[in-house]
PDB file of C-alpha atoms in Angstrom:
ATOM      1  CA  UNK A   1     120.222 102.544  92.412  1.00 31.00           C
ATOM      2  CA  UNK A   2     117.342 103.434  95.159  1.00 36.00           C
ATOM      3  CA  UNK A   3     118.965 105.598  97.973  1.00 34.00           C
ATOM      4  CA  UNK A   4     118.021 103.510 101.267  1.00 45.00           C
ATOM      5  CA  UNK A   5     117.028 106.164 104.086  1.00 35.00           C
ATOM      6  CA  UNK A   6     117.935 103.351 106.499  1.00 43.00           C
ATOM      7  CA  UNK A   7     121.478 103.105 106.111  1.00 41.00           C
ATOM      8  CA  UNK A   8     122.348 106.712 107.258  1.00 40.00           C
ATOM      9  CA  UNK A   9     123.451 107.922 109.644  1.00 39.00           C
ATOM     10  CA  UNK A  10     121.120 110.068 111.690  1.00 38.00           C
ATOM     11  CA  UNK A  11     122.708 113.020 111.698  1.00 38.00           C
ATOM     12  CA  UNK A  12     123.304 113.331 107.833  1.00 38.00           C
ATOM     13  CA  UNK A  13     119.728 112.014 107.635  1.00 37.00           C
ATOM     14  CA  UNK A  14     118.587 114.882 110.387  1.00 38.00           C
ATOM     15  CA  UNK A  15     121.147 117.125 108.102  1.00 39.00           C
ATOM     16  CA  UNK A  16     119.398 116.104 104.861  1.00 40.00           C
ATOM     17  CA  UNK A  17     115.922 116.454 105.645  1.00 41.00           C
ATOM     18  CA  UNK A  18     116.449 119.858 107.189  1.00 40.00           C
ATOM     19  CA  UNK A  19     117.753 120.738 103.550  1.00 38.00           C
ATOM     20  CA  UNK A  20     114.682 119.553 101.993  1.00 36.00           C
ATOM     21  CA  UNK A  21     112.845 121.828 104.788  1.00 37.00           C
ATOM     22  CA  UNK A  22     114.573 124.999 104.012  1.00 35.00           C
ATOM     23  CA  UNK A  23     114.598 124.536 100.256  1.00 34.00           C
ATOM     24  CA  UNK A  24     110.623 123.800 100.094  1.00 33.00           C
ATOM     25  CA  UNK A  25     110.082 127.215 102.202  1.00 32.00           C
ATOM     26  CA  UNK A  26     111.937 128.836  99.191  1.00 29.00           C
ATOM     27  CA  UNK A  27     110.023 127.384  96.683  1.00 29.00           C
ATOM     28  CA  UNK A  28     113.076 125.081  95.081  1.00 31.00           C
ATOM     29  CA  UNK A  29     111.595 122.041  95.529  1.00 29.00           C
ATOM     30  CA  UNK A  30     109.093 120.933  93.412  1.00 31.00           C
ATOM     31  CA  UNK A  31     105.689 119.673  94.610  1.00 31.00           C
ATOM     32  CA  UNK A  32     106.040 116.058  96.445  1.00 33.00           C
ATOM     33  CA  UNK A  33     109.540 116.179  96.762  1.00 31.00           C
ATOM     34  CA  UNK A  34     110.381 116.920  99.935  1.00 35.00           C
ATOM     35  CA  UNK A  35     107.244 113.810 100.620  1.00 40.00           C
ATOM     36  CA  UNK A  36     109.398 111.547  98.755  1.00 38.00           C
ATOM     37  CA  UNK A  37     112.437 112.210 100.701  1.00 42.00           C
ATOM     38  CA  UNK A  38     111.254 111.422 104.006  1.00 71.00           C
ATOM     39  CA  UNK A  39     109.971 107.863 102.710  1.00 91.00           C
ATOM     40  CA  UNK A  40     112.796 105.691 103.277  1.00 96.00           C
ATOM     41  CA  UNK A  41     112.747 102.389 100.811  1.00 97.00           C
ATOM     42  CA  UNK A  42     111.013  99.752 101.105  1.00 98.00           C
ATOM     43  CA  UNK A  43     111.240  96.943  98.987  1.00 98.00           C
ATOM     44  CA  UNK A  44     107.499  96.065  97.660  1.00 98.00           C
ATOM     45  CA  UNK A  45     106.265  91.983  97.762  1.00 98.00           C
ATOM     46  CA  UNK A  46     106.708  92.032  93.562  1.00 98.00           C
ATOM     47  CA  UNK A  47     110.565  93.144  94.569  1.00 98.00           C
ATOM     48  CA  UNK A  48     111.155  90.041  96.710  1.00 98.00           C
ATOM     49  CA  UNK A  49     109.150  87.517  94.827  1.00 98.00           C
ATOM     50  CA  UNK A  50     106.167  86.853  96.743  1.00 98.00           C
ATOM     51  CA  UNK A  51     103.282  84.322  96.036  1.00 98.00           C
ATOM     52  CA  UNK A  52     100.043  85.154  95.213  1.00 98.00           C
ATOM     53  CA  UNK A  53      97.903  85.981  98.444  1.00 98.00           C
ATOM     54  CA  UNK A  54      95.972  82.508  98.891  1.00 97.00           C
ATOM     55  CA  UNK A  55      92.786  84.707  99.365  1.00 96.00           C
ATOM     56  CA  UNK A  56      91.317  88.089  99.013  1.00 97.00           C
ATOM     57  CA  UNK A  57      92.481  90.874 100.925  1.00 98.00           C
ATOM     58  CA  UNK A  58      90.756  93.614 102.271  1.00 98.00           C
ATOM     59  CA  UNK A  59      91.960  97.144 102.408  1.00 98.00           C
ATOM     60  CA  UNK A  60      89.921  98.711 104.957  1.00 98.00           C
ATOM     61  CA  UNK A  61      88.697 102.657 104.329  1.00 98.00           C
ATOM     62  CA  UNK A  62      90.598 104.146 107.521  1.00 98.00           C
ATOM     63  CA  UNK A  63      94.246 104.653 108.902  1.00 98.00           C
ATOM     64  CA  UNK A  64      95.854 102.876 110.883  1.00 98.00           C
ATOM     65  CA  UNK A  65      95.919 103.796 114.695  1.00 98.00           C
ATOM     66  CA  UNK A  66      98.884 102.089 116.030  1.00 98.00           C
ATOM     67  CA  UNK A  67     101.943 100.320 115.707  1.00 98.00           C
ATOM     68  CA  UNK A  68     102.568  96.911 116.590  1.00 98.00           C
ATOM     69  CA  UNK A  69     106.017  95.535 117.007  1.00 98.00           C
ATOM     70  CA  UNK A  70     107.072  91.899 116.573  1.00 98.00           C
ATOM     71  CA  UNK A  71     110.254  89.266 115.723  1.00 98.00           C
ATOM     72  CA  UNK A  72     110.161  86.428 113.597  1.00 97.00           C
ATOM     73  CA  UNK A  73     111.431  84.063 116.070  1.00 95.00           C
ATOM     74  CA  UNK A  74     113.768  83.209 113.876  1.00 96.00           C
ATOM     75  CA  UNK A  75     117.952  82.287 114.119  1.00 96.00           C
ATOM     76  CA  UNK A  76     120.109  85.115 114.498  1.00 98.00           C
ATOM     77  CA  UNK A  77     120.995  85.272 111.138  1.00 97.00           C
ATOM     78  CA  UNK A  78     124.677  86.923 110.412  1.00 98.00           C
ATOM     79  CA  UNK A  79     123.635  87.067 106.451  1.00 98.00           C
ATOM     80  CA  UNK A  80     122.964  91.250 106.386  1.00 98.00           C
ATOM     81  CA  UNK A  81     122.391  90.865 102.123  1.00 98.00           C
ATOM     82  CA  UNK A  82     119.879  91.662 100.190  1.00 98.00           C
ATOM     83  CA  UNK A  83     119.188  88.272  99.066  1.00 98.00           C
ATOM     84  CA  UNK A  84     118.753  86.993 102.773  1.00 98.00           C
ATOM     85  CA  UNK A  85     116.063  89.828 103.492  1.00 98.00           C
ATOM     86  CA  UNK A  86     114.270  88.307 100.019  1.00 98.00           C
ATOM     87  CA  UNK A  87     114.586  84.977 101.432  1.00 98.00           C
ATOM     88  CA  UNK A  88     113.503  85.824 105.169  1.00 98.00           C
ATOM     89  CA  UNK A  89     110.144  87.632 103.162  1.00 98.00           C
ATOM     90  CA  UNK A  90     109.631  84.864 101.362  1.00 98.00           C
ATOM     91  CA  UNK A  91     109.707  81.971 104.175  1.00 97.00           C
ATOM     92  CA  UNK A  92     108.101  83.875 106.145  1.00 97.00           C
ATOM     93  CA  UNK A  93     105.158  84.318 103.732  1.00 98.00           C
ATOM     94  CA  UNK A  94     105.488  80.312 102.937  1.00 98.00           C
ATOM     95  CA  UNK A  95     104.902  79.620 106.573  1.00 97.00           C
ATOM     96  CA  UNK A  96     101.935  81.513 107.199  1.00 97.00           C
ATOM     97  CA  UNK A  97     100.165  80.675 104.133  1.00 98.00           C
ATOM     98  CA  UNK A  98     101.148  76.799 104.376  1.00 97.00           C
ATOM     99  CA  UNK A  99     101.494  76.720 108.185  1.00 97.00           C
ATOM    100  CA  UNK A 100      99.285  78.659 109.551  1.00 96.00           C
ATOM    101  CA  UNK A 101      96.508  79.122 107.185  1.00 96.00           C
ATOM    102  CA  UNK A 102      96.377  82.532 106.772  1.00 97.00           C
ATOM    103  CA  UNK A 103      95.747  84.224 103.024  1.00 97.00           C
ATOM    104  CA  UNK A 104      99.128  86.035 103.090  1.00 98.00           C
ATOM    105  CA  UNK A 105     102.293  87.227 105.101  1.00 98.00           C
ATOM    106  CA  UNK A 106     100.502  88.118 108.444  1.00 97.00           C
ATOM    107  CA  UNK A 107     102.383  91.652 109.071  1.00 98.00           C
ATOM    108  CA  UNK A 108     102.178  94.353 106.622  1.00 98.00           C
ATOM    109  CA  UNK A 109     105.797  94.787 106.873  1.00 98.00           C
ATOM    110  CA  UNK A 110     109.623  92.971 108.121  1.00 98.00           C
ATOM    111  CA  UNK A 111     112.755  94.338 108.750  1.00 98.00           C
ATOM    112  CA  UNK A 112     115.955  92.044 108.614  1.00 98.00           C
ATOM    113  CA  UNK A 113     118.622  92.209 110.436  1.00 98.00           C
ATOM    114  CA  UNK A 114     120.524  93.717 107.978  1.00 98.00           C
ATOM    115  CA  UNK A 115     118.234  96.404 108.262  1.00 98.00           C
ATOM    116  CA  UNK A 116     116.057  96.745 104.833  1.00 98.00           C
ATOM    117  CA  UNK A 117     112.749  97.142 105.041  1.00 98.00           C
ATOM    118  CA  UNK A 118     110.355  94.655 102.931  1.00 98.00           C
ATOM    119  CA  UNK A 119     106.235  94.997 102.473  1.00 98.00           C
ATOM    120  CA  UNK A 120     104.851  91.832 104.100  1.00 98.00           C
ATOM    121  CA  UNK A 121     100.728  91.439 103.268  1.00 98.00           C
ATOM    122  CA  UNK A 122     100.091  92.450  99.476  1.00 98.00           C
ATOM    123  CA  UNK A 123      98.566  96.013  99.404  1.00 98.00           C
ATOM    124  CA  UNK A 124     100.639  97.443 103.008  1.00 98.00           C
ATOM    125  CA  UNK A 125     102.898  99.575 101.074  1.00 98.00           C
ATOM    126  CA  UNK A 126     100.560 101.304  98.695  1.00 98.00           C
ATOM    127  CA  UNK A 127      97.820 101.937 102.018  1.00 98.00           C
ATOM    128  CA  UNK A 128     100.758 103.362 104.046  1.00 98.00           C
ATOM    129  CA  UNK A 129     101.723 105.867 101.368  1.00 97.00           C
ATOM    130  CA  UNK A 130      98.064 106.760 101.077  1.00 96.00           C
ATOM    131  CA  UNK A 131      97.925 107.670 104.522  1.00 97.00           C
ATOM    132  CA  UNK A 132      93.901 106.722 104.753  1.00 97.00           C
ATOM    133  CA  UNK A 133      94.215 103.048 104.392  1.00 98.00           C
ATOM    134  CA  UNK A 134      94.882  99.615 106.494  1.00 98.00           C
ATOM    135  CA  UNK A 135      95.384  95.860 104.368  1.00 98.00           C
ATOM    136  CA  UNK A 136      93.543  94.143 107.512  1.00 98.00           C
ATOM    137  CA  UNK A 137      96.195  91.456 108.609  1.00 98.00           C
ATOM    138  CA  UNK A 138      96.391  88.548 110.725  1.00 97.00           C
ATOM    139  CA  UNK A 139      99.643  89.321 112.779  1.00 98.00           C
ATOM    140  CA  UNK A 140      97.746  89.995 116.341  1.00 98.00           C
ATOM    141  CA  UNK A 141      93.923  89.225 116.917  1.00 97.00           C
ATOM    142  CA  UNK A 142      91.863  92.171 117.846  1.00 97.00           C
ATOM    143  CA  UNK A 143      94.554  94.612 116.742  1.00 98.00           C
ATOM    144  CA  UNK A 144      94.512  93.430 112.791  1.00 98.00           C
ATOM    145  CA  UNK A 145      92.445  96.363 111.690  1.00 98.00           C
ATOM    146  CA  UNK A 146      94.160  99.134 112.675  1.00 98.00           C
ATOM    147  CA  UNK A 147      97.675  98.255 113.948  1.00 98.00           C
ATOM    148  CA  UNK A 148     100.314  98.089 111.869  1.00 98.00           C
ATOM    149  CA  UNK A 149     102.510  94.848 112.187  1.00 98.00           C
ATOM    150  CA  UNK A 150     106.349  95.060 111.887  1.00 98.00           C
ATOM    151  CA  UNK A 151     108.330  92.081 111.898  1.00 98.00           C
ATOM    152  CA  UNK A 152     111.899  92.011 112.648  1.00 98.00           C
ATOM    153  CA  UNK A 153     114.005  89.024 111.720  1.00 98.00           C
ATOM    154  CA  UNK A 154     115.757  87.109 114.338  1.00 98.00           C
ATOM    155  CA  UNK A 155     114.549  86.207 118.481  1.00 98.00           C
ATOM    156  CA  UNK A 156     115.199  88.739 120.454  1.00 98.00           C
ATOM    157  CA  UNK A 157     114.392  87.402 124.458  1.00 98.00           C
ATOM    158  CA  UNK A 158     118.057  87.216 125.166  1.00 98.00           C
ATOM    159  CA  UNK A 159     119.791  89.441 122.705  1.00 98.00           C
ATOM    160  CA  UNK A 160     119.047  92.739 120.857  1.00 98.00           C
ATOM    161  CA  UNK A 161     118.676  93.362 117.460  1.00 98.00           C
ATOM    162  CA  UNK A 162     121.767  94.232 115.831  1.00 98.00           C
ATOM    163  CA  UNK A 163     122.179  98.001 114.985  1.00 98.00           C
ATOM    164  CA  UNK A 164     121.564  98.360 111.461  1.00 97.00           C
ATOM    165  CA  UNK A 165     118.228  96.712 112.018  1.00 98.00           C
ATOM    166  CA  UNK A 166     117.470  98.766 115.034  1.00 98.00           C
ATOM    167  CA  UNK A 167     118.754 102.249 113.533  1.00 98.00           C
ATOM    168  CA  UNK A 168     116.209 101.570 110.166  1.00 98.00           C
ATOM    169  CA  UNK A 169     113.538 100.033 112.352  1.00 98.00           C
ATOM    170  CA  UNK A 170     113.343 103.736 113.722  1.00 98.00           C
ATOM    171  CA  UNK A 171     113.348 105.313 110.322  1.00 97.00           C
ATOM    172  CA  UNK A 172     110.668 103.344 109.086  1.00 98.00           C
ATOM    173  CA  UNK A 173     107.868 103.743 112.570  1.00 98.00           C
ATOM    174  CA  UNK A 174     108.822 107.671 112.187  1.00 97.00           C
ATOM    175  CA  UNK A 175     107.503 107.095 108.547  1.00 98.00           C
ATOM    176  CA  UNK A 176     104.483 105.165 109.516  1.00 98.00           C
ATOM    177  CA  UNK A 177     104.075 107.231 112.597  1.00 97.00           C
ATOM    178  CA  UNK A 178     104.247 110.328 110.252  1.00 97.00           C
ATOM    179  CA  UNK A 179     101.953 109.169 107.468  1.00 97.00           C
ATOM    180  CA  UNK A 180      99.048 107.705 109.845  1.00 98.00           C
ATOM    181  CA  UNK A 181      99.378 110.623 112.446  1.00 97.00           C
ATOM    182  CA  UNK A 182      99.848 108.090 115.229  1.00 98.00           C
ATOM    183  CA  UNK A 183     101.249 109.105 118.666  1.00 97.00           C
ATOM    184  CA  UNK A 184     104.516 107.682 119.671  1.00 97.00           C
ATOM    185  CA  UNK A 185     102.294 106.417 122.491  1.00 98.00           C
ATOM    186  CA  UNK A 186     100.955 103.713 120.511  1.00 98.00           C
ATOM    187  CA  UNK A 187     104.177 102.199 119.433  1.00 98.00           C
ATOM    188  CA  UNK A 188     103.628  98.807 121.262  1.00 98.00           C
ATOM    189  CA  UNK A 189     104.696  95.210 121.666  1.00 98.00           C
ATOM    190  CA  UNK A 190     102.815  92.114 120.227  1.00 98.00           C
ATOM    191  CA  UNK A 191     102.941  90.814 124.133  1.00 98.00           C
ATOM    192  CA  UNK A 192     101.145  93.879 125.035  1.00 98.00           C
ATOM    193  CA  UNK A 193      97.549  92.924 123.444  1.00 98.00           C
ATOM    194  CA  UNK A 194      98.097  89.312 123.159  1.00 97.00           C
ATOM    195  CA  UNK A 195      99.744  86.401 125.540  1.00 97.00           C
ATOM    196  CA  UNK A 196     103.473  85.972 123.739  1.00 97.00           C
ATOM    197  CA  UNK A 197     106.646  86.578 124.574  1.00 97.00           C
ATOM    198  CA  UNK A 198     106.997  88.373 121.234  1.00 98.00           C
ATOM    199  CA  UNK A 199     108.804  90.509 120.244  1.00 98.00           C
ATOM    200  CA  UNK A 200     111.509  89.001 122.928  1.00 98.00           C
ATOM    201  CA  UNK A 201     112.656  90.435 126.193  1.00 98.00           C
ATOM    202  CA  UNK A 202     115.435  92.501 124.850  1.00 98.00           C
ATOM    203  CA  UNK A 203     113.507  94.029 121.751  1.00 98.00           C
ATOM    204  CA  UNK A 204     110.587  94.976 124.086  1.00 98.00           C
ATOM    205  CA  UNK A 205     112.835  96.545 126.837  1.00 98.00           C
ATOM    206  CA  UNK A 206     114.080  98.870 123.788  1.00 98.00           C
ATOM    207  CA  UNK A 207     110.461 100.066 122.771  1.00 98.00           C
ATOM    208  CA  UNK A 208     110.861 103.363 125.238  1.00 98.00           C
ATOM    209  CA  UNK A 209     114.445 103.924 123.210  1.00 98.00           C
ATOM    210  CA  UNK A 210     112.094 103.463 119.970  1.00 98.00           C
ATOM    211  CA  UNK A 211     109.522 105.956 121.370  1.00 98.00           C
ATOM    212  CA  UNK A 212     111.834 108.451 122.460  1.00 98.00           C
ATOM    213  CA  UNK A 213     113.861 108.144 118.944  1.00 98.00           C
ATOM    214  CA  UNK A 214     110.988 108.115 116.236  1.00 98.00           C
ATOM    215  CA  UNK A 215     109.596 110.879 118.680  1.00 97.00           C
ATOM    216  CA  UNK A 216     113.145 113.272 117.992  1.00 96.00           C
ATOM    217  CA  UNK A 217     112.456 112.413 113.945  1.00 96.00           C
ATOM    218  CA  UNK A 218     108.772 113.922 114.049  1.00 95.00           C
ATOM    219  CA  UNK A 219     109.877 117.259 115.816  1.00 91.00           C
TER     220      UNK A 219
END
């Protein structure tokens, strides 16, 4: 079974890594190891059944520059499963193929509120472990070349995401953060580059706790 990153606690996390730390600096972890621990799961479009992308994606030749955060506007869903997050990915990609138009999910990646962590656009997971690479998206004009777009199930203007999603949500933009080199900085809302209430009053107000936190991973 894949070990899920998300659903630690952060101090065994903070415990583990620095384990992986010490050990490469003796030479008893092999090469890419102690890479592959700090990548916390993410469950890849094949994993959660997507369609076909309508159209052809492009995978633009750069990293990406910033982060972009976002909810579905979705219920509140008190399903945390597995299956739910599958579903959420895949209605999600229904709508904005069927609704909207677009040639695939519109973010690169969603996070339910259970707190796992699915690839949204076809291509988003393989470009973020690259480092060098951006799927161009459709989840915020003007930003869709070199933000990445994270999704978190449920609306969020009057409540806040429950823990679980919060906690991995924090994992996963010290991952990106880490594997793009972008500043804590440029963690921003959807609202902040486009006119939307997204991603809700109550998730926004938390984006300094999600600088400050992803900013404590990288040290």
């Amino acid at each position: 079974m894949a070990f899920d990153i998300g659903q630690v606690p952060r101090r065994t996390f903070l415990r583990g890594a620095a384990g992986v730390s010490a050990a490469a600096a003796a030479g008893l972890v092999l090469p890419g190891l102690a890479h592959a621990a700090a990548a916390p799961r993410v469950y890849s479009c094949a994993e959660w059944g997507a369609r076909p992308p309508a159209d052809q994606l492009t995978t633009l030749d750069h990293p990406a520059t910033r982060v972009l955060i976002h909810h579905i506007d979705c219920p509140n869903s008190t399903d945390y499963s597995l299956e739910h997050a599958f579903q959420v990915a895949r209605n999600d990609q229904a709508d904005h193929i069927d609704n909207n138009g677009w040639s695939d999910t519109g973010q690169h990646f969603t996070v339910s509120r259970g707190g796992y962590r699915l690839e949204g656009r076809h291509g988003s997971l393989d470009a973020l472990r690259s480092g060098k690479k951006i799927v161009r998206a459709a989840h915020c004009p003007g930003q869709n070349d070199n933000a990445i777009g994270i999704e978190n199930e449920g609306t969020y203007m009057q409540v806040a995401p429950p823990k679980a999603q919060f906690d991995s949500l924090v994992v996963f933009v010290a991952y990106v953060c880490r594997q793009y080199g972008i500043p804590v900085k440029e963690i921003k809302g959807h609202r902040d580059f486009y006119n939307t209430d997204c991603p809700g009053d109550k998730l926004y107000a938390m984006l300094p706790e999600l600088q400050s936190r992803v900013a404590a991973l990288l040290r």
